[in-house]
Amino acid sequence: MRKGKTKNVCIVVLGDIGRSPRMQYHSLSLAELGHTVDVIGYGETEPMHEIKKSPSIYYHYLVAPPTIPQRLINYVFKTIWQALNLIFLLVIARKPDILIVQNPPAIPALVICWLFSIISRCKFVIDWHNYACSIMALSLSNGNILTTITKQVEFFAGKRASHNFCVTNAMKNDLYKNWGISATTLYDKPPTIFKPISLEEKHKFLTKLGSTYSQLLSNDCTSLFTKETDNKVEHKSNRPGLLVSSTSWTEDEDFSILFSALREYENHIVEGNIKQLPLLICCITGKGHLKDYYYQKIKEQNWKHVIVLTPWLESGDYPLMLASADLGVCLHTSSSGLDLPMKVVDMFGCALPVCAYDFKCLDELVQDGKNGYKFSTTEELTQLLLNWFQNFPNDKFQKETAEKFKSELKTFQKLRWRENWLQNASFVFE
């Protein structure tokens, strides 16, 4: 705990708190310094265990608005509902010294929080994860009036914030160049729960997961991946490849690219191509409205050499899943081209090599051929999968490449969220 005056900090997330890891990490870092933290947001998903047990972090849950069929009316009604709900929770929570709000979403959170900061005379801080206007433009257009209003609200609030954080240097430069807003780059970094694990821990986790998903077990009910003999755990020499991906199952992450690549992988084996490829088990985590659509589409394929699972994982099991995998796939495409996928940060924390969809600022995280791979098309992702899993798990080149990537990732793992936050963010809360 920090010596000196502690503060009351209010964190506003106009979204599901449990699915906002960066804001949860802010909460933990603030609590570790002795500050009292009130978090306002939706409670759809359980937050991290460390946050739930913290005596310094308090939750105030927003109530989801009822849905109205007509789109425009629903948007207006939802905005008014959220504004009133947010105002109510801000008023009943303890008076903050500092108010930090996540953007996006921008409306009505930015306006309400800015006004409240004036009335309560507290510091107003924005944490820019992306631009709300760029996300809105995906479903509407850049010239749409709602997109234009959202952009103006972001510009207005950003100029009036006491401080701005953002997730990349590219966003920092864009905020200053195009909006005249100064910001501090606070990169996403993995907390210590995302780390490499021992073979014994992999064996224990995959065996446990196999009790729920029988596809992970062999005919004798042991793990497909590992075996234990005389209290010694070893990889099986004929084990399948384990691919993992986390997706939001929404339009801004094109799952069809991975679906098509898996189909090509299956066809490659069925058609007797010269490459020797293992059974491939692909575990895909995440929630979203397109999940059922794609899962039904996968079932219809009746693949024999590719197994797709969509496991529900407890928060403590997700890092174990990443650390147990052979390769990760990230389908994140940035609406602004200025944010970075946190799922890759988590994978890197677990020393998991990644194939990531390429966009203009991805170089700030993924260096192609150095700590991972980039792809832009189904064909490129297919080729990466075929090359990585050729003669797996006994291919010398694949083993050497995996070790080279993991060696590079050790440098990335040296700076974790806590140390990064202390270096680049803590001064704002003094």
Short mmCIF file of C-alpha atoms in Angstrom, two decimals:
data_model
loop_
_atom_site.label_atom_id
_atom_site.label_comp_id
_atom_site.label_asym_id
_atom_site.label_seq_id
_atom_site.Cartn_x
_atom_site.Cartn_y
_atom_site.Cartn_z
CA MET A 1 0.00 0.00 0.00
CA ARG A 2 1.21 3.50 -0.82
CA LYS A 3 1.94 5.91 1.98
CA GLY A 4 0.19 9.25 1.87
CA LYS A 5 -3.31 10.38 1.07
CA THR A 6 -5.58 7.79 -0.47
CA LYS A 7 -8.42 8.73 -2.79
CA ASN A 8 -11.86 7.65 -3.86
CA VAL A 9 -11.79 6.61 -7.51
CA CYS A 10 -14.89 5.84 -9.56
CA ILE A 11 -14.51 3.69 -12.68
CA VAL A 12 -17.32 3.77 -15.24
CA VAL A 13 -17.76 1.03 -17.84
CA LEU A 14 -20.90 1.34 -19.95
CA GLY A 15 -20.55 -2.37 -20.64
CA ASP A 16 -20.07 -5.71 -18.91
CA ILE A 17 -17.52 -5.30 -16.12
CA GLY A 18 -16.51 -8.97 -16.29
CA ARG A 19 -15.63 -8.59 -19.97
CA SER A 20 -13.64 -5.39 -19.46
CA PRO A 21 -10.30 -6.75 -18.25
CA ARG A 22 -8.37 -3.49 -18.65
CA MET A 23 -10.77 -1.63 -16.34
CA GLN A 24 -10.62 -4.50 -13.87
CA TYR A 25 -6.81 -4.22 -13.90
CA HIS A 26 -7.14 -0.48 -13.23
CA SER A 27 -9.32 -1.35 -10.22
CA LEU A 28 -6.80 -3.79 -8.81
CA SER A 29 -3.87 -1.42 -9.31
CA LEU A 30 -5.71 1.41 -7.58
CA ALA A 31 -6.77 -0.83 -4.69
CA GLU A 32 -3.17 -2.01 -4.25
CA LEU A 33 -2.15 1.63 -3.70
CA GLY A 34 -4.75 1.95 -0.96
CA HIS A 35 -7.39 3.82 -2.92
CA THR A 36 -11.10 3.03 -2.56
CA VAL A 37 -12.63 2.06 -5.89
CA ASP A 38 -16.27 2.17 -6.98
CA VAL A 39 -16.96 0.40 -10.27
CA ILE A 40 -20.12 1.18 -12.25
CA GLY A 41 -21.14 -1.12 -15.10
CA TYR A 42 -23.21 -4.12 -16.11
CA GLY A 43 -22.87 -7.34 -14.14
CA GLU A 44 -23.47 -9.89 -16.89
CA THR A 45 -20.21 -11.79 -16.30
CA GLU A 46 -18.38 -12.55 -13.07
CA PRO A 47 -15.36 -10.28 -12.55
CA MET A 48 -11.91 -11.61 -11.71
CA HIS A 49 -11.59 -13.49 -8.42
CA GLU A 50 -8.95 -11.05 -7.16
CA ILE A 51 -11.38 -8.17 -7.62
CA LYS A 52 -14.29 -9.96 -5.98
CA LYS A 53 -12.27 -10.60 -2.83
CA SER A 54 -10.77 -7.10 -2.61
CA PRO A 55 -12.18 -5.15 0.38
CA SER A 56 -11.46 -1.85 -1.40
CA ILE A 57 -13.45 -2.42 -4.60
CA TYR A 58 -17.22 -1.91 -4.65
CA TYR A 59 -19.71 -2.63 -7.44
CA HIS A 60 -22.72 -0.64 -8.56
CA TYR A 61 -24.56 -2.44 -11.34
CA LEU A 62 -26.43 -0.81 -14.19
CA VAL A 63 -29.79 -2.29 -15.18
CA ALA A 64 -30.14 -3.39 -18.80
CA PRO A 65 -32.87 -1.46 -20.66
CA PRO A 66 -35.79 -3.29 -22.28
CA THR A 67 -35.50 -3.66 -26.04
CA ILE A 68 -37.82 -1.82 -28.42
CA PRO A 69 -38.16 -3.36 -31.93
CA GLN A 70 -37.89 -0.09 -33.87
CA ARG A 71 -34.15 0.60 -34.21
CA LEU A 72 -34.01 4.40 -33.94
CA ILE A 73 -36.56 4.57 -31.12
CA ASN A 74 -34.68 1.81 -29.30
CA TYR A 75 -31.40 3.73 -29.60
CA VAL A 76 -32.93 6.93 -28.19
CA PHE A 77 -34.74 5.05 -25.41
CA LYS A 78 -31.60 3.07 -24.50
CA THR A 79 -29.52 6.27 -24.34
CA ILE A 80 -32.01 8.00 -22.03
CA TRP A 81 -32.32 4.89 -19.86
CA GLN A 82 -28.55 4.52 -19.52
CA ALA A 83 -28.10 8.23 -18.79
CA LEU A 84 -30.64 8.21 -15.95
CA ASN A 85 -29.34 4.92 -14.58
CA LEU A 86 -25.73 6.16 -14.67
CA ILE A 87 -26.63 9.47 -13.00
CA PHE A 88 -28.44 7.61 -10.22
CA LEU A 89 -25.47 5.32 -9.51
CA LEU A 90 -22.97 8.19 -9.62
CA VAL A 91 -25.07 10.09 -7.08
CA ILE A 92 -25.47 7.19 -4.62
CA ALA A 93 -21.82 6.08 -4.83
CA ARG A 94 -19.25 7.78 -2.60
CA LYS A 95 -18.05 11.17 -3.84
CA PRO A 96 -15.00 10.54 -6.06
CA ASP A 97 -11.75 12.42 -6.19
CA ILE A 98 -11.10 10.95 -9.63
CA LEU A 99 -13.57 9.64 -12.21
CA ILE A 100 -12.21 7.42 -14.99
CA VAL A 101 -14.45 6.32 -17.85
CA GLN A 102 -13.85 3.77 -20.58
CA ASN A 103 -14.35 4.87 -24.18
CA PRO A 104 -16.04 3.39 -26.17
CA PRO A 105 -18.95 3.47 -25.67
CA ALA A 106 -19.10 7.25 -25.74
CA ILE A 107 -22.80 8.07 -25.45
CA PRO A 108 -24.08 8.86 -22.90
CA ALA A 109 -21.13 7.97 -20.62
CA LEU A 110 -18.68 10.71 -21.66
CA VAL A 111 -21.17 13.57 -21.36
CA ILE A 112 -22.67 12.36 -18.07
CA CYS A 113 -19.26 11.73 -16.50
CA TRP A 114 -17.90 15.11 -17.64
CA LEU A 115 -20.91 16.96 -16.20
CA PHE A 116 -20.72 14.97 -12.99
CA SER A 117 -17.00 15.75 -12.64
CA ILE A 118 -17.78 19.48 -12.81
CA ILE A 119 -20.56 19.25 -10.22
CA SER A 120 -18.56 17.02 -7.85
CA ARG A 121 -15.28 18.86 -8.56
CA CYS A 122 -13.33 15.70 -9.29
CA LYS A 123 -10.65 14.89 -11.84
CA PHE A 124 -12.11 13.55 -15.13
CA VAL A 125 -10.04 10.87 -16.91
CA ILE A 126 -10.80 9.01 -20.16
CA ASP A 127 -9.26 5.66 -21.06
CA TRP A 128 -9.44 5.37 -24.87
CA HIS A 129 -9.65 1.73 -25.99
CA ASN A 130 -10.82 2.71 -29.47
CA TYR A 131 -13.00 5.36 -31.11
CA ALA A 132 -16.74 4.92 -30.62
CA CYS A 133 -17.40 6.74 -33.89
CA SER A 134 -15.31 4.21 -35.85
CA ILE A 135 -17.25 1.30 -34.36
CA MET A 136 -20.56 3.00 -35.12
CA ALA A 137 -19.43 3.58 -38.72
CA LEU A 138 -19.20 -0.20 -39.23
CA SER A 139 -22.98 -0.57 -39.05
CA LEU A 140 -23.95 2.93 -40.21
CA SER A 141 -21.45 5.07 -42.15
CA ASN A 142 -18.92 7.82 -41.52
CA GLY A 143 -21.39 10.42 -42.76
CA ASN A 144 -24.34 9.20 -40.71
CA ILE A 145 -25.66 11.81 -38.27
CA LEU A 146 -25.32 9.47 -35.28
CA THR A 147 -21.70 8.76 -36.20
CA THR A 148 -21.02 12.47 -36.58
CA ILE A 149 -22.62 13.29 -33.22
CA THR A 150 -20.63 10.53 -31.53
CA LYS A 151 -17.38 11.86 -33.01
CA GLN A 152 -18.16 15.36 -31.77
CA VAL A 153 -18.98 14.06 -28.29
CA GLU A 154 -15.65 12.20 -28.16
CA PHE A 155 -13.75 15.28 -29.32
CA PHE A 156 -15.59 17.52 -26.84
CA ALA A 157 -15.01 15.22 -23.85
CA GLY A 158 -11.41 14.41 -24.73
CA LYS A 159 -10.46 18.10 -24.87
CA ARG A 160 -11.99 18.65 -21.44
CA ALA A 161 -10.57 15.62 -19.67
CA SER A 162 -7.98 16.17 -16.94
CA HIS A 163 -6.04 13.32 -18.49
CA ASN A 164 -6.37 10.81 -21.32
CA PHE A 165 -4.96 7.30 -21.57
CA CYS A 166 -4.84 5.33 -24.82
CA VAL A 167 -3.75 1.84 -25.84
CA THR A 168 -1.20 2.50 -28.63
CA ASN A 169 1.29 5.11 -29.76
CA ALA A 170 -0.59 5.22 -33.07
CA MET A 171 -3.75 6.28 -31.22
CA LYS A 172 -1.79 8.79 -29.13
CA ASN A 173 -0.43 10.41 -32.30
CA ASP A 174 -3.84 10.38 -33.99
CA LEU A 175 -5.56 11.96 -30.98
CA TYR A 176 -3.04 14.79 -30.99
CA LYS A 177 -2.77 15.27 -34.75
CA ASN A 178 -6.46 15.12 -35.66
CA TRP A 179 -8.18 16.07 -32.42
CA GLY A 180 -5.62 18.17 -30.53
CA ILE A 181 -5.94 15.84 -27.54
CA SER A 182 -2.85 14.91 -25.51
CA ALA A 183 -2.78 11.37 -24.14
CA THR A 184 -0.48 8.94 -22.37
CA THR A 185 0.08 5.55 -23.99
CA LEU A 186 -0.73 2.83 -21.48
CA TYR A 187 -0.16 -0.46 -23.30
CA ASP A 188 -2.16 -3.49 -22.32
CA LYS A 189 0.16 -5.86 -20.50
CA PRO A 190 -0.72 -9.28 -19.10
CA PRO A 191 -1.11 -9.70 -15.35
CA THR A 192 0.84 -12.53 -13.73
CA ILE A 193 -2.04 -15.03 -14.09
CA PHE A 194 -1.13 -15.21 -17.80
CA LYS A 195 2.12 -17.16 -17.67
CA PRO A 196 3.74 -20.34 -19.03
CA ILE A 197 2.89 -23.48 -17.07
CA SER A 198 4.66 -26.78 -16.48
CA LEU A 199 3.88 -29.99 -18.35
CA GLU A 200 2.40 -31.38 -15.14
CA GLU A 201 0.02 -28.42 -14.93
CA LYS A 202 -0.96 -28.90 -18.60
CA HIS A 203 -1.65 -32.57 -17.95
CA LYS A 204 -3.83 -31.77 -14.95
CA PHE A 205 -5.78 -29.06 -16.77
CA LEU A 206 -6.35 -30.98 -20.01
CA THR A 207 -7.41 -34.09 -18.09
CA LYS A 208 -9.86 -31.98 -16.10
CA LEU A 209 -11.20 -30.36 -19.28
CA GLY A 210 -11.54 -33.82 -20.80
CA SER A 211 -14.01 -34.79 -18.09
CA THR A 212 -16.38 -32.23 -19.65
CA TYR A 213 -15.33 -32.51 -23.30
CA SER A 214 -14.76 -36.17 -24.15
CA GLN A 215 -13.20 -35.23 -27.50
CA LEU A 216 -10.04 -34.44 -25.53
CA LEU A 217 -9.75 -38.02 -24.27
CA SER A 218 -8.49 -41.17 -25.98
CA ASN A 219 -10.34 -44.49 -25.96
CA ASP A 220 -8.81 -45.46 -22.61
CA CYS A 221 -10.15 -42.20 -21.09
CA THR A 222 -6.70 -40.63 -20.76
CA SER A 223 -5.68 -37.27 -22.22
CA LEU A 224 -4.95 -37.18 -25.95
CA PHE A 225 -2.02 -34.88 -25.29
CA THR A 226 -0.10 -36.20 -22.29
CA LYS A 227 0.53 -39.36 -20.32
CA GLU A 228 1.69 -40.07 -16.80
CA THR A 229 3.99 -43.00 -16.16
CA ASP A 230 5.66 -43.68 -12.79
CA ASN A 231 4.65 -40.19 -11.61
CA LYS A 232 6.34 -38.62 -14.64
CA VAL A 233 4.33 -36.65 -17.18
CA GLU A 234 5.31 -36.69 -20.86
CA HIS A 235 3.86 -35.45 -24.11
CA LYS A 236 2.39 -38.20 -26.26
CA SER A 237 4.42 -38.61 -29.43
CA ASN A 238 1.26 -38.85 -31.56
CA ARG A 239 -0.68 -36.09 -29.84
CA PRO A 240 -3.00 -33.81 -31.83
CA GLY A 241 -2.35 -30.13 -32.40
CA LEU A 242 -4.15 -27.77 -30.04
CA LEU A 243 -5.24 -24.49 -31.59
CA VAL A 244 -6.95 -21.80 -29.52
CA SER A 245 -8.80 -18.64 -30.47
CA SER A 246 -10.91 -16.16 -28.56
CA THR A 247 -13.54 -14.28 -30.51
CA SER A 248 -16.43 -11.93 -29.81
CA TRP A 249 -18.53 -13.77 -32.44
CA THR A 250 -19.51 -10.43 -33.97
CA GLU A 251 -19.16 -8.82 -37.39
CA ASP A 252 -15.95 -6.98 -36.46
CA GLU A 253 -14.14 -10.32 -36.10
CA ASP A 254 -14.57 -12.30 -39.31
CA PHE A 255 -14.79 -15.88 -38.07
CA SER A 256 -15.37 -17.08 -41.63
CA ILE A 257 -11.60 -16.72 -42.20
CA LEU A 258 -10.77 -19.28 -39.49
CA PHE A 259 -13.72 -21.46 -40.50
CA SER A 260 -12.49 -21.59 -44.10
CA ALA A 261 -8.89 -22.26 -43.01
CA LEU A 262 -10.03 -25.20 -40.86
CA ARG A 263 -12.04 -26.54 -43.79
CA GLU A 264 -8.97 -26.33 -46.02
CA TYR A 265 -6.92 -28.11 -43.34
CA GLU A 266 -9.49 -30.93 -43.32
CA ASN A 267 -9.56 -31.13 -47.12
CA HIS A 268 -5.77 -31.23 -47.23
CA ILE A 269 -5.77 -34.46 -45.21
CA VAL A 270 -8.78 -36.01 -46.95
CA GLU A 271 -7.28 -35.40 -50.38
CA GLY A 272 -4.05 -37.12 -49.34
CA ASN A 273 -1.69 -34.19 -49.79
CA ILE A 274 1.99 -34.83 -49.16
CA LYS A 275 2.06 -32.87 -45.87
CA GLN A 276 1.74 -35.10 -42.80
CA LEU A 277 -0.76 -33.39 -40.53
CA PRO A 278 -2.13 -34.37 -37.12
CA LEU A 279 -5.67 -34.31 -35.83
CA LEU A 280 -6.34 -30.65 -35.03
CA ILE A 281 -8.41 -29.65 -32.01
CA CYS A 282 -9.52 -26.03 -32.09
CA CYS A 283 -10.88 -24.50 -28.88
CA ILE A 284 -12.72 -21.23 -29.39
CA THR A 285 -13.77 -19.14 -26.40
CA GLY A 286 -15.95 -16.06 -26.20
CA LYS A 287 -19.56 -14.94 -26.41
CA GLY A 288 -21.50 -13.26 -29.20
CA HIS A 289 -24.64 -13.43 -31.29
CA LEU A 290 -22.99 -15.26 -34.22
CA LYS A 291 -21.73 -18.14 -32.08
CA ASP A 292 -24.74 -20.42 -32.60
CA TYR A 293 -24.78 -19.69 -36.34
CA TYR A 294 -21.17 -20.75 -36.86
CA TYR A 295 -21.31 -23.68 -34.44
CA GLN A 296 -24.23 -25.13 -36.40
CA LYS A 297 -22.32 -24.52 -39.63
CA ILE A 298 -19.30 -26.38 -38.22
CA LYS A 299 -21.44 -29.35 -37.14
CA GLU A 300 -22.81 -29.63 -40.66
CA GLN A 301 -19.30 -30.14 -42.05
CA ASN A 302 -18.85 -33.52 -40.35
CA TRP A 303 -15.08 -33.08 -40.26
CA LYS A 304 -12.99 -36.14 -39.33
CA HIS A 305 -9.59 -34.50 -38.83
CA VAL A 306 -10.62 -31.20 -37.25
CA ILE A 307 -12.52 -30.96 -33.97
CA VAL A 308 -13.95 -27.60 -32.92
CA LEU A 309 -14.93 -27.02 -29.30
CA THR A 310 -16.46 -23.88 -27.80
CA PRO A 311 -15.76 -24.48 -24.11
CA TRP A 312 -17.13 -22.34 -21.35
CA LEU A 313 -14.16 -21.61 -19.11
CA GLU A 314 -13.98 -20.17 -15.62
CA SER A 315 -11.80 -17.06 -15.46
CA GLY A 316 -8.98 -19.03 -13.81
CA ASP A 317 -9.06 -21.70 -16.53
CA TYR A 318 -8.68 -19.34 -19.49
CA PRO A 319 -4.96 -18.65 -18.83
CA LEU A 320 -4.41 -22.42 -18.46
CA MET A 321 -6.11 -22.99 -21.81
CA LEU A 322 -3.79 -20.52 -23.52
CA ALA A 323 -0.68 -21.92 -21.82
CA SER A 324 -1.63 -25.46 -22.89
CA ALA A 325 -2.11 -24.66 -26.58
CA ASP A 326 0.37 -25.04 -29.44
CA LEU A 327 -0.75 -22.01 -31.45
CA GLY A 328 -3.17 -19.11 -31.05
CA VAL A 329 -5.26 -17.35 -33.69
CA CYS A 330 -6.51 -13.77 -33.36
CA LEU A 331 -9.21 -12.51 -35.72
CA HIS A 332 -9.42 -9.00 -34.27
CA THR A 333 -9.74 -6.25 -36.85
CA SER A 334 -9.61 -2.72 -35.53
CA SER A 335 -12.43 -0.40 -36.62
CA SER A 336 -10.05 2.55 -36.25
CA GLY A 337 -6.83 0.69 -37.03
CA LEU A 338 -5.45 2.18 -33.82
CA ASP A 339 -6.12 -0.33 -31.05
CA LEU A 340 -4.51 -3.68 -30.28
CA PRO A 341 -6.09 -7.04 -29.41
CA MET A 342 -5.86 -7.81 -25.69
CA LYS A 343 -6.30 -11.50 -26.49
CA VAL A 344 -2.85 -11.47 -28.15
CA VAL A 345 -1.42 -9.78 -25.05
CA ASP A 346 -2.85 -12.62 -22.95
CA MET A 347 -1.46 -15.25 -25.33
CA PHE A 348 1.98 -13.65 -25.30
CA GLY A 349 1.86 -13.61 -21.50
CA CYS A 350 1.44 -17.39 -21.66
CA ALA A 351 4.31 -17.71 -24.21
CA LEU A 352 1.84 -18.83 -26.88
CA PRO A 353 2.86 -18.02 -30.49
CA VAL A 354 0.07 -16.27 -32.39
CA CYS A 355 -1.23 -15.89 -35.93
CA ALA A 356 -2.95 -12.48 -35.95
CA TYR A 357 -5.05 -10.72 -38.55
CA ASP A 358 -2.99 -7.81 -39.85
CA PHE A 359 -3.89 -4.13 -39.61
CA LYS A 360 -1.89 -0.93 -39.62
CA CYS A 361 -0.66 -0.66 -36.01
CA LEU A 362 -0.30 -4.37 -35.21
CA ASP A 363 3.49 -3.92 -35.45
CA GLU A 364 3.36 -2.37 -31.99
CA LEU A 365 2.60 -5.87 -30.69
CA VAL A 366 3.24 -8.60 -33.28
CA GLN A 367 6.45 -8.71 -35.32
CA ASP A 368 5.90 -11.08 -38.23
CA GLY A 369 8.25 -14.05 -38.09
CA LYS A 370 9.82 -12.84 -34.83
CA ASN A 371 7.25 -13.45 -32.10
CA GLY A 372 4.30 -14.53 -34.23
CA TYR A 373 2.76 -14.39 -37.68
CA LYS A 374 0.40 -12.04 -39.50
CA PHE A 375 -2.21 -12.92 -42.11
CA SER A 376 -4.71 -11.00 -44.21
CA THR A 377 -6.57 -13.75 -46.10
CA THR A 378 -7.93 -17.25 -45.59
CA GLU A 379 -5.21 -18.57 -47.88
CA GLU A 380 -2.45 -17.03 -45.76
CA LEU A 381 -3.91 -18.40 -42.51
CA THR A 382 -4.37 -21.83 -44.09
CA GLN A 383 -0.74 -21.92 -45.16
CA LEU A 384 0.42 -20.87 -41.69
CA LEU A 385 -1.57 -23.70 -40.10
CA LEU A 386 -0.29 -26.25 -42.61
CA ASN A 387 3.32 -25.18 -42.10
CA TRP A 388 3.08 -25.06 -38.30
CA PHE A 389 1.49 -28.48 -37.92
CA GLN A 390 3.35 -30.35 -40.68
CA ASN A 391 4.85 -33.52 -39.14
CA PHE A 392 3.67 -32.27 -35.75
CA PRO A 393 4.78 -32.76 -33.01
CA ASN A 394 8.09 -34.14 -34.26
CA ASP A 395 9.09 -31.60 -36.91
CA LYS A 396 12.51 -30.09 -36.14
CA PHE A 397 11.85 -26.76 -37.89
CA GLN A 398 8.54 -26.26 -36.09
CA LYS A 399 10.14 -26.98 -32.72
CA GLU A 400 12.97 -24.54 -33.40
CA THR A 401 10.55 -21.84 -34.56
CA ALA A 402 8.33 -22.31 -31.51
CA GLU A 403 11.34 -22.02 -29.20
CA LYS A 404 12.56 -18.91 -31.04
CA PHE A 405 9.17 -17.24 -30.63
CA LYS A 406 8.97 -18.19 -26.95
CA SER A 407 12.45 -16.80 -26.39
CA GLU A 408 11.34 -13.47 -27.90
CA LEU A 409 8.22 -13.50 -25.75
CA LYS A 410 10.30 -13.71 -22.58
CA THR A 411 11.27 -10.09 -23.19
CA PHE A 412 7.60 -9.15 -23.56
CA GLN A 413 6.76 -10.98 -20.33
CA LYS A 414 9.27 -8.98 -18.28
CA LEU A 415 6.92 -5.99 -18.10
CA ARG A 416 3.60 -6.98 -16.58
CA TRP A 417 0.47 -4.88 -16.05
CA ARG A 418 1.30 -3.90 -12.47
CA GLU A 419 4.78 -2.53 -13.24
CA ASN A 420 3.61 -0.93 -16.48
CA TRP A 421 0.71 0.79 -14.68
CA LEU A 422 2.97 2.07 -11.90
CA GLN A 423 5.38 3.53 -14.48
CA ASN A 424 2.84 5.09 -16.83
CA ALA A 425 -0.45 5.67 -15.01
CA SER A 426 -0.07 5.91 -11.24
CA PHE A 427 0.98 9.58 -11.32
CA VAL A 428 -2.50 10.56 -12.55
CA PHE A 429 -4.04 9.26 -9.33
CA GLU A 430 -1.65 10.99 -6.91
#
